[in-house]
Coordinates of C-alpha atoms and ligand atoms in Angstrom, one line a residue:
M207 CA 146.3 -60.0 -7.1
V208 CA 143.1 -59.3 -9.0
S209 CA 142.1 -55.7 -9.7
R210 CA 138.6 -54.8 -8.7
V211 CA 136.5 -52.8 -11.1
I212 CA 133.4 -51.3 -9.7
P213 CA 131.1 -49.9 -12.4
V214 CA 130.1 -46.2 -12.0
E215 CA 126.6 -45.0 -12.5
P216 CA 125.4 -44.4 -16.1
F217 CA 126.4 -41.0 -17.3
D218 CA 126.3 -38.4 -20.1
L219 CA 129.7 -36.8 -20.4
V220 CA 130.0 -33.8 -22.7
I221 CA 133.5 -32.9 -23.7
F222 CA 133.7 -29.3 -24.9
G223 CA 136.9 -29.2 -27.0
G224 CA 136.1 -32.8 -27.9
T225 CA 138.3 -32.7 -31.0
G226 CA 141.2 -31.0 -29.3
D227 CA 144.6 -32.4 -28.4
L228 CA 143.8 -33.4 -24.7
A229 CA 140.6 -35.1 -25.7
R230 CA 142.4 -37.1 -28.4
R231 CA 145.4 -38.0 -26.4
K232 CA 144.0 -38.6 -22.9
I233 CA 140.3 -38.2 -22.3
L234 CA 138.8 -40.3 -25.1
P235 CA 141.4 -43.1 -25.1
G236 CA 141.0 -43.1 -21.3
L237 CA 137.3 -43.5 -21.5
Y238 CA 137.7 -46.4 -23.9
R239 CA 139.9 -48.1 -21.4
R240 CA 137.3 -47.7 -18.6
F241 CA 134.7 -49.1 -21.0
Q242 CA 137.0 -52.0 -21.8
A243 CA 137.5 -52.6 -18.1
G244 CA 133.8 -52.8 -17.5
Q245 CA 133.7 -49.6 -15.4
M246 CA 131.7 -47.5 -17.8
P247 CA 128.1 -48.8 -18.0
P248 CA 127.1 -49.4 -21.6
E249 CA 124.1 -47.0 -21.4
S250 CA 126.5 -44.1 -20.8
R251 CA 127.2 -41.7 -23.6
I252 CA 130.1 -39.4 -24.5
I253 CA 129.3 -36.3 -26.5
G254 CA 132.0 -34.4 -28.2
A255 CA 131.2 -30.7 -28.6
A256 CA 133.3 -28.3 -30.6
R257 CA 133.2 -25.7 -33.3
G258 CA 134.0 -28.1 -36.2
E259 CA 131.0 -29.3 -38.4
L260 CA 131.5 -33.0 -37.7
T261 CA 128.9 -35.8 -37.8
D262 CA 128.7 -38.6 -35.2
A263 CA 130.4 -40.8 -37.8
D264 CA 133.3 -38.3 -38.3
F265 CA 133.7 -38.0 -34.5
R266 CA 133.7 -41.8 -34.1
G267 CA 136.3 -42.1 -36.8
M268 CA 138.5 -39.5 -35.1
V269 CA 138.2 -41.3 -31.8
A270 CA 139.1 -44.6 -33.4
A271 CA 142.2 -43.0 -34.9
A272 CA 143.1 -41.5 -31.5
I273 CA 142.8 -44.9 -29.8
A274 CA 145.0 -46.4 -32.5
E275 CA 147.6 -43.7 -32.1
F276 CA 147.7 -43.2 -28.4
L277 CA 147.2 -46.6 -26.8
P278 CA 149.6 -49.5 -27.0
A279 CA 148.5 -52.3 -29.5
A280 CA 147.9 -54.7 -26.6
Q281 CA 145.1 -52.5 -25.2
Q282 CA 143.3 -52.2 -28.5
D283 CA 140.5 -54.7 -29.0
A284 CA 138.6 -54.2 -32.3
A285 CA 135.3 -55.5 -31.0
V286 CA 135.4 -53.5 -27.8
I287 CA 136.4 -50.4 -29.8
E288 CA 133.5 -50.8 -32.1
D289 CA 131.1 -51.2 -29.2
F290 CA 132.6 -48.2 -27.4
L291 CA 132.2 -46.0 -30.5
T292 CA 128.5 -46.5 -30.6
R293 CA 128.3 -44.6 -27.3
L294 CA 129.8 -41.5 -28.9
H295 CA 128.0 -38.5 -30.3
Y296 CA 129.0 -35.2 -31.6
I297 CA 127.4 -31.8 -31.6
P298 CA 128.9 -28.7 -33.4
I299 CA 128.5 -25.9 -30.9
D300 CA 129.3 -22.3 -30.6
A301 CA 130.5 -21.5 -27.1
K302 CA 129.7 -17.8 -27.6
G303 CA 126.5 -18.1 -29.6
D304 CA 123.3 -20.0 -29.7
S305 CA 124.0 -22.7 -32.3
G306 CA 124.2 -26.3 -31.0
W307 CA 122.7 -25.6 -27.6
P308 CA 119.2 -26.7 -28.4
Q309 CA 120.5 -29.9 -29.8
L310 CA 122.6 -30.5 -26.7
K311 CA 119.6 -29.8 -24.5
A312 CA 117.6 -32.4 -26.4
L313 CA 120.3 -35.0 -26.1
I314 CA 121.2 -34.8 -22.5
R315 CA 119.3 -37.0 -20.1
A316 CA 118.1 -35.7 -16.7
D317 CA 118.1 -39.2 -15.1
V318 CA 121.8 -40.0 -15.4
V319 CA 124.9 -38.4 -14.0
Q320 CA 125.7 -35.3 -16.1
A321 CA 129.3 -34.2 -16.5
F322 CA 130.7 -31.4 -18.6
Y323 CA 134.4 -31.4 -19.3
F324 CA 135.7 -27.9 -20.3
S325 CA 138.8 -29.0 -22.4
V326 CA 139.0 -25.5 -23.8
A327 CA 140.8 -22.2 -23.2
P328 CA 139.9 -20.7 -19.8
A329 CA 138.6 -17.6 -21.6
L330 CA 135.6 -19.8 -22.6
F331 CA 134.8 -21.2 -19.1
G332 CA 132.3 -18.4 -18.3
D333 CA 130.5 -18.7 -21.7
L334 CA 130.1 -22.5 -21.3
A335 CA 129.1 -22.4 -17.7
G336 CA 126.6 -19.6 -18.4
R337 CA 125.0 -21.4 -21.4
L338 CA 124.8 -24.7 -19.6
T339 CA 122.6 -23.1 -17.0
S340 CA 120.7 -20.5 -19.1
W341 CA 119.7 -23.2 -21.5
G342 CA 118.6 -25.4 -18.6
I343 CA 120.9 -28.1 -19.7
A344 CA 122.9 -28.7 -16.5
G345 CA 120.8 -30.2 -13.7
P346 CA 121.4 -29.4 -10.0
E347 CA 123.7 -32.3 -9.6
A348 CA 125.7 -31.7 -12.8
R349 CA 129.5 -31.6 -12.6
I350 CA 131.9 -29.5 -14.5
V351 CA 135.5 -30.4 -15.0
V352 CA 138.1 -27.7 -15.7
E353 CA 141.6 -28.1 -16.8
K354 CA 144.7 -26.2 -16.0
P355 CA 146.0 -23.5 -16.4
F356 CA 143.5 -22.3 -13.8
G357 CA 144.5 -18.6 -14.0
R358 CA 148.0 -17.2 -14.5
D359 CA 148.1 -15.4 -11.2
L360 CA 145.9 -14.9 -8.1
A361 CA 143.7 -12.2 -9.7
T362 CA 142.9 -14.3 -12.8
A363 CA 142.3 -17.4 -10.7
Q364 CA 139.9 -15.4 -8.4
A365 CA 138.1 -14.1 -11.5
L366 CA 137.7 -17.6 -12.9
N367 CA 136.5 -18.9 -9.6
A368 CA 134.0 -16.1 -9.3
T369 CA 132.8 -16.7 -12.9
L370 CA 132.2 -20.4 -12.3
A371 CA 130.6 -19.7 -8.9
Q372 CA 127.9 -17.7 -10.6
H373 CA 126.6 -20.8 -12.2
F374 CA 127.9 -23.8 -10.2
S375 CA 128.5 -24.5 -6.5
E376 CA 132.0 -25.5 -5.4
G377 CA 130.7 -29.1 -4.9
Q378 CA 130.0 -29.3 -8.6
I379 CA 133.4 -28.0 -9.8
Y380 CA 136.2 -30.4 -10.5
R381 CA 139.6 -28.7 -11.1
I382 CA 141.9 -31.2 -12.5
D383 CA 145.6 -31.5 -11.6
H384 CA 146.4 -34.8 -13.3
Y385 CA 149.3 -35.4 -11.0
L386 CA 146.7 -36.2 -8.3
G387 CA 145.4 -39.0 -10.5
K388 CA 148.7 -40.7 -10.8
E389 CA 148.9 -44.0 -8.9
T390 CA 152.1 -43.3 -7.1
V391 CA 151.0 -39.8 -6.1
Q392 CA 148.1 -41.3 -4.3
N393 CA 150.5 -43.9 -2.9
L394 CA 152.2 -41.1 -1.0
M395 CA 149.1 -40.9 1.2
A396 CA 149.0 -44.7 1.6
V397 CA 152.6 -44.8 2.5
R398 CA 152.3 -42.1 5.1
F399 CA 148.9 -42.9 6.6
A400 CA 148.5 -46.6 6.3
N401 CA 151.9 -47.5 7.9
I402 CA 153.1 -46.6 11.4
L403 CA 156.7 -46.8 10.3
F404 CA 157.3 -43.5 8.7
E405 CA 154.9 -41.0 10.4
P406 CA 156.7 -40.7 13.7
L407 CA 159.8 -39.6 11.9
W408 CA 158.0 -37.4 9.5
K409 CA 159.0 -34.0 11.0
S410 CA 161.9 -31.6 11.1
E411 CA 163.3 -33.3 14.2
Y412 CA 164.2 -36.3 12.0
V413 CA 164.0 -35.1 8.4
D414 CA 167.1 -33.2 7.2
H415 CA 165.5 -32.1 3.9
V416 CA 163.1 -33.1 1.1
Q417 CA 163.8 -33.1 -2.6
I418 CA 161.0 -33.1 -5.1
T419 CA 162.1 -33.6 -8.7
V420 CA 160.0 -33.7 -11.8
A421 CA 162.4 -34.0 -14.7
E422 CA 161.3 -34.3 -18.3
T423 CA 163.1 -35.0 -21.5
V424 CA 160.5 -33.4 -23.8
S425 CA 161.0 -29.8 -25.1
V426 CA 158.3 -27.2 -25.6
E427 CA 158.4 -27.5 -29.3
G428 CA 155.0 -27.0 -30.8
R429 CA 153.7 -25.5 -27.5
G430 CA 156.0 -22.4 -27.5
A431 CA 153.1 -19.9 -27.7
Y432 CA 151.4 -21.3 -24.6
Y433 CA 154.7 -22.0 -22.8
D434 CA 155.9 -18.4 -23.2
T435 CA 152.9 -17.2 -21.2
S436 CA 153.6 -19.7 -18.6
G437 CA 157.1 -21.1 -17.9
A438 CA 158.0 -23.8 -15.5
M439 CA 156.8 -22.0 -12.5
R440 CA 153.2 -21.6 -13.7
D441 CA 153.1 -24.7 -15.8
M442 CA 154.5 -27.2 -13.2
V443 CA 155.4 -25.7 -9.8
Q444 CA 152.3 -23.8 -8.9
N445 CA 150.2 -26.9 -9.5
H446 CA 151.9 -30.3 -9.9
L447 CA 154.9 -29.8 -7.6
M448 CA 152.8 -27.9 -5.1
Q449 CA 150.4 -30.8 -4.9
L450 CA 153.3 -33.2 -4.3
L451 CA 154.6 -30.9 -1.6
C452 CA 151.2 -30.8 0.1
L453 CA 150.8 -34.6 0.2
I454 CA 154.3 -34.9 1.7
A455 CA 154.0 -32.2 4.2
M456 CA 150.3 -32.2 5.3
E457 CA 149.0 -33.3 8.7
P458 CA 147.1 -36.6 8.7
P459 CA 143.5 -35.8 7.6
Y460 CA 140.9 -37.3 10.0
H461 CA 139.4 -39.2 7.0
F462 CA 140.2 -39.7 3.4
D463 CA 137.5 -37.5 2.1
P464 CA 137.4 -34.3 0.0
A465 CA 136.9 -31.8 2.8
A466 CA 139.4 -33.3 5.2
V467 CA 142.2 -33.9 2.6
R468 CA 141.8 -30.5 1.0
D469 CA 141.7 -28.7 4.3
E470 CA 145.0 -30.2 5.2
K471 CA 146.6 -29.4 1.9
L472 CA 145.5 -25.8 2.1
K473 CA 147.1 -25.4 5.5
V474 CA 150.4 -26.4 4.0
I475 CA 150.2 -23.9 1.2
R476 CA 149.2 -21.1 3.6
A477 CA 152.2 -22.0 5.8
L478 CA 154.7 -21.6 3.0
D479 CA 157.2 -18.8 3.6
P480 CA 158.0 -16.3 0.8
V481 CA 160.9 -17.6 -1.3
R482 CA 164.1 -15.5 -1.2
P483 CA 165.5 -14.5 -4.6
E484 CA 168.8 -16.2 -3.9
D485 CA 166.9 -19.5 -3.4
I486 CA 165.5 -19.6 -6.9
V487 CA 167.4 -20.7 -10.1
R488 CA 165.7 -20.4 -13.5
G489 CA 167.1 -22.0 -16.6
Q490 CA 166.5 -22.2 -20.4
Y491 CA 167.7 -25.2 -22.5
L492 CA 170.1 -24.7 -25.3
A493 CA 170.1 -26.2 -28.8
S494 CA 171.8 -29.5 -29.2
N495 CA 172.3 -32.3 -31.7
G496 CA 170.3 -30.6 -34.4
Q497 CA 167.4 -30.0 -32.0
G498 CA 166.4 -26.4 -31.3
G499 CA 166.9 -24.7 -28.0
Y500 CA 164.2 -22.9 -26.1
L501 CA 164.6 -19.7 -28.0
E502 CA 163.9 -21.6 -31.3
H503 CA 160.8 -23.2 -29.8
S504 CA 159.5 -20.0 -28.4
E505 CA 157.7 -17.5 -30.5
N506 CA 159.9 -14.8 -29.0
P507 CA 163.6 -15.0 -29.8
Q508 CA 164.3 -12.8 -26.8
S509 CA 162.1 -14.8 -24.4
R510 CA 163.1 -14.9 -20.7
T511 CA 160.7 -17.7 -19.9
E512 CA 162.2 -20.5 -17.8
S513 CA 162.0 -24.1 -19.0
Y514 CA 163.7 -25.1 -15.7
I515 CA 163.3 -24.0 -12.1
A516 CA 164.8 -25.0 -8.9
L517 CA 163.9 -23.4 -5.6
K518 CA 164.2 -23.9 -1.9
C519 CA 161.2 -23.3 0.3
H520 CA 160.2 -23.5 4.0
I521 CA 157.0 -24.4 5.7
S522 CA 156.5 -22.4 8.8
N523 CA 154.6 -24.8 11.1
W524 CA 155.5 -27.0 14.1
R525 CA 156.1 -30.0 12.0
W526 CA 158.4 -28.5 9.4
K527 CA 160.1 -25.5 10.8
G528 CA 163.8 -25.8 9.8
T529 CA 163.5 -28.5 7.2
P530 CA 164.1 -27.1 3.7
F531 CA 162.1 -28.4 0.7
Y532 CA 164.0 -28.3 -2.5
L533 CA 161.8 -28.4 -5.7
R534 CA 163.1 -28.7 -9.3
T535 CA 161.5 -29.3 -12.6
G536 CA 162.6 -28.8 -16.2
K537 CA 162.3 -29.7 -19.8
R538 CA 165.0 -31.4 -22.0
L539 CA 166.8 -32.8 -19.0
R540 CA 168.9 -36.0 -18.9
A541 CA 166.0 -38.3 -18.1
R542 CA 162.3 -38.5 -17.5
A543 CA 162.3 -39.0 -13.8
S544 CA 159.9 -37.9 -11.1
E545 CA 160.6 -38.6 -7.5
I546 CA 160.4 -37.5 -3.9
A547 CA 163.4 -38.1 -1.7
I548 CA 163.2 -37.6 2.1
T549 CA 166.7 -37.5 3.6
F550 CA 166.7 -38.2 7.4
K551 CA 169.1 -36.8 10.0
E552 CA 172.0 -38.5 11.7
P553 CA 171.3 -40.7 14.6
P554 CA 171.9 -38.7 17.8
H555 CA 174.9 -40.7 18.8
S556 CA 177.1 -43.2 16.9
I557 CA 178.3 -46.2 18.7
F558 CA 180.5 -47.2 15.7
D559 CA 183.9 -45.8 14.9
D560 CA 183.3 -46.0 11.2
A561 CA 182.1 -42.4 10.7
E562 CA 183.3 -42.4 7.1
G563 CA 181.1 -45.3 6.0
W564 CA 178.0 -43.7 7.5
R565 CA 175.4 -42.2 5.2
E566 CA 172.0 -40.7 5.9
N567 CA 168.8 -42.8 5.6
V568 CA 166.9 -41.7 2.5
L569 CA 163.4 -42.7 1.5
V570 CA 162.9 -42.3 -2.2
I571 CA 159.4 -42.5 -3.7
R572 CA 159.7 -42.9 -7.5
L573 CA 156.6 -41.5 -9.2
Q574 CA 157.5 -42.3 -12.7
P575 CA 158.8 -44.2 -14.6
D576 CA 159.3 -47.5 -12.7
E577 CA 157.1 -46.5 -9.8
G578 CA 158.4 -47.8 -6.5
M579 CA 160.0 -47.1 -3.2
N580 CA 163.6 -47.3 -2.1
L581 CA 164.8 -47.0 1.5
K582 CA 168.5 -46.6 2.0
V583 CA 169.6 -48.2 5.3
M584 CA 172.9 -48.9 6.9
I585 CA 174.2 -52.4 7.6
K586 CA 177.5 -53.9 8.4
E587 CA 179.7 -54.5 5.5
P588 CA 180.1 -58.3 5.3
G589 CA 183.3 -60.1 6.1
P590 CA 186.2 -59.5 8.5
G591 CA 187.8 -56.1 9.2
G592 CA 185.7 -54.9 12.1
M593 CA 182.4 -53.1 12.2
R594 CA 182.5 -51.3 8.9
L595 CA 179.3 -49.7 7.7
V596 CA 177.8 -49.8 4.3
Q597 CA 174.5 -48.4 2.9
V598 CA 172.2 -50.7 1.0
P599 CA 168.9 -50.1 -0.7
L600 CA 165.6 -51.8 0.3
D601 CA 164.2 -51.5 -3.1
M602 CA 160.7 -52.2 -4.1
S603 CA 159.3 -51.8 -7.6
F604 CA 155.5 -51.7 -7.5
A605 CA 155.4 -53.5 -10.8
E606 CA 157.3 -56.4 -9.4
A607 CA 155.6 -56.4 -6.0
L608 CA 152.1 -56.2 -7.5
G609 CA 152.5 -58.3 -10.6
D610 CA 149.6 -58.3 -13.1
A611 CA 147.5 -56.0 -11.0
H612 CA 150.0 -53.2 -11.5
G613 CA 149.9 -53.6 -15.3
D614 CA 146.2 -52.8 -15.3
V615 CA 146.5 -49.5 -13.3
P616 CA 144.4 -46.8 -14.9
D617 CA 146.1 -43.7 -16.2
A618 CA 145.6 -40.5 -14.2
Y619 CA 142.9 -39.2 -16.5
E620 CA 141.0 -42.4 -16.5
R621 CA 140.9 -42.4 -12.7
L622 CA 140.0 -38.7 -12.4
I623 CA 137.1 -38.9 -14.9
M624 CA 135.7 -41.9 -13.1
D625 CA 136.0 -39.9 -9.8
V626 CA 134.0 -37.1 -11.4
I627 CA 131.2 -39.5 -12.3
R628 CA 131.3 -41.0 -8.8
G629 CA 131.1 -37.5 -7.4
N630 CA 134.3 -37.7 -5.4
Q631 CA 136.3 -34.5 -5.2
T632 CA 139.2 -35.7 -3.0
L633 CA 141.7 -35.7 -5.9
F634 CA 140.6 -32.3 -7.3
M635 CA 141.7 -28.9 -6.3
R636 CA 139.4 -26.7 -4.4
G637 CA 139.1 -23.1 -5.4
D638 CA 140.8 -21.8 -2.2
E639 CA 143.7 -24.2 -2.7
V640 CA 144.4 -22.9 -6.2
E641 CA 144.1 -19.3 -5.0
A642 CA 146.5 -19.9 -2.1
A643 CA 149.0 -21.5 -4.5
W644 CA 148.9 -18.5 -6.7
A645 CA 149.2 -16.2 -3.7
W646 CA 152.5 -18.0 -2.9
A647 CA 153.7 -18.1 -6.5
D648 CA 152.8 -14.5 -7.5
P649 CA 155.5 -12.6 -5.5
I650 CA 158.1 -15.1 -6.7
I651 CA 157.3 -14.4 -10.4
E652 CA 156.8 -10.7 -9.8
G653 CA 160.2 -10.6 -8.1
W654 CA 162.2 -11.9 -11.0
E655 CA 160.2 -9.8 -13.4
A656 CA 160.9 -6.7 -11.5
R657 CA 164.6 -7.5 -11.2
G658 CA 164.7 -8.3 -15.0
D659 CA 166.4 -11.7 -14.2
R660 CA 167.3 -13.8 -17.2
P661 CA 167.2 -17.6 -17.0
Q662 CA 170.5 -19.3 -17.2
P663 CA 171.2 -21.4 -20.2
Y664 CA 171.7 -25.2 -19.7
D665 CA 172.7 -28.0 -22.0
A666 CA 169.9 -30.2 -23.3
G667 CA 170.4 -33.6 -21.8
S668 CA 172.0 -32.2 -18.7
S669 CA 170.6 -32.0 -15.2
G670 CA 169.9 -28.3 -15.4
P671 CA 171.9 -25.1 -14.8
E672 CA 175.1 -25.0 -12.8
D673 CA 173.6 -22.6 -10.2
A674 CA 171.0 -25.2 -9.3
L675 CA 173.8 -27.3 -8.0
M676 CA 175.0 -24.4 -6.0
L677 CA 171.6 -23.9 -4.4
M678 CA 172.3 -27.3 -2.7
H679 CA 176.0 -27.0 -2.3
R680 CA 175.7 -23.8 -0.3
D681 CA 173.7 -25.7 2.2
G682 CA 176.2 -28.6 2.3
R683 CA 173.7 -30.9 0.4
R684 CA 173.4 -32.2 -3.1
W685 CA 170.7 -33.1 -5.6
R686 CA 170.1 -36.7 -6.3
E687 CA 171.2 -37.6 -9.8
I688 CA 168.6 -37.5 -12.5
R689 CA 168.7 -40.8 -14.4
Ligands
LIG199 C1 151.4 -30.7 -18.0 C2 152.3 -29.6 -18.4 O1 150.5 -30.3 -17.0 O2 152.2 -31.8 -17.4 C3 153.4 -30.1 -19.3 O3 151.6 -28.6 -19.0 C4 154.1 -31.3 -18.8 O4 154.3 -29.1 -19.7 C5 153.1 -32.4 -18.3 O5 154.9 -31.9 -19.8 C6 153.8 -33.5 -17.5 O6 152.9 -34.5 -17.2 P1 153.4 -36.0 -17.1 O7 152.2 -36.8 -16.7 O8 154.0 -36.4 -18.4 O9 154.4 -36.0 -16.0

């Protein structure tokens, strides 16, 4: 299978915060990869803009070092890197003052796609948006890209949306949730809407429950200051897990386009019931094997911030009434594993006597690592002894099924940045979606704050706090193992 690369239009992309961590880890290596793949036209330019007094040469040196550090050796091609670096420029800029803006204005071309990536603290979004327009730098078709966290509650998200709206229209604002750029996350839509097999069963009549797991092994070491203002609910659930939930639960959009897809996702978020306190479990990882626990990584030794959360939620609409969705995510867990598991109900009547051997059908979509799908089905156990049943997996690894084409799959940021240049907002969050997600998350957070709940400690390398197991056991269900 050959992957098809369609070049985008020539562009000028300005990365505010161009020397920051995200730019070095993801954005710039990702752009190099698109250049290498032939998707970024050679006349395009990337302009780093930040406070530091760097020259173009310094910036190019920094980007070369980032490519060397963050991309596997096999993806590094010295000649291509050298060529790519000549497309890079740097402008020292003051987001809150005048310096740098005239230079930026002089550099930016009006006859190519203009994109401005705000890889900076949200407190600066207003300053940047304002100066881009007041200096006449951003043209009417310019796009701005903003990173999460998009607010820390409904009020701050509304304020951010209002600030951006003073300078740019919704069609120009690209709010990134990098989970939407992941190959397998988009595959959720292909699996559901490009096959007839699953959709007729995709409803509470046939689905017993859904589990969404995003388990990580990393700690928050080095990010404690940020994480303490956030916690797993704001950092992961309000955005990444919420987006997964939407893609699983939404009605079929009439077309794969930004308005249709985002309208359907919004309906799901709005149909979410409030979550009951007894349906939430929060945890904090403990120290282990010489590695610090959450309290050592936090800046606050008394911190009550959760590094783990599990919760049960319900969607009140015709399709999903009665089917619980269980969500969990945490740091320092046993394995890095993200998956969605859809467990189906019993057949209405069994013609076989072997009730013991029977297990539910489960469709597991593995998001990372080892992306793939696994459908557990019942068959007859081979050999004599009557009609005994056994469950077997129909297992498909995308890497095996797709061969070389899979190895070339762009990383989430690569894809999303190219979508910005193409002007396709389908995989970006609309302002009303973000606000609806906060409107659902806020009372949950306010609830545990008002109650003074403490997160439960859990062992690093485990699958989370004991009570998370109980959340399922109470309902006669169990989590799938994290491995
Ligand atoms: C980020 C969170 O948005 O996503 C991090 O801030 C988290 O805390 C990361 O580790 C997970 O992303 P991925 O792509 O590694 O699953």
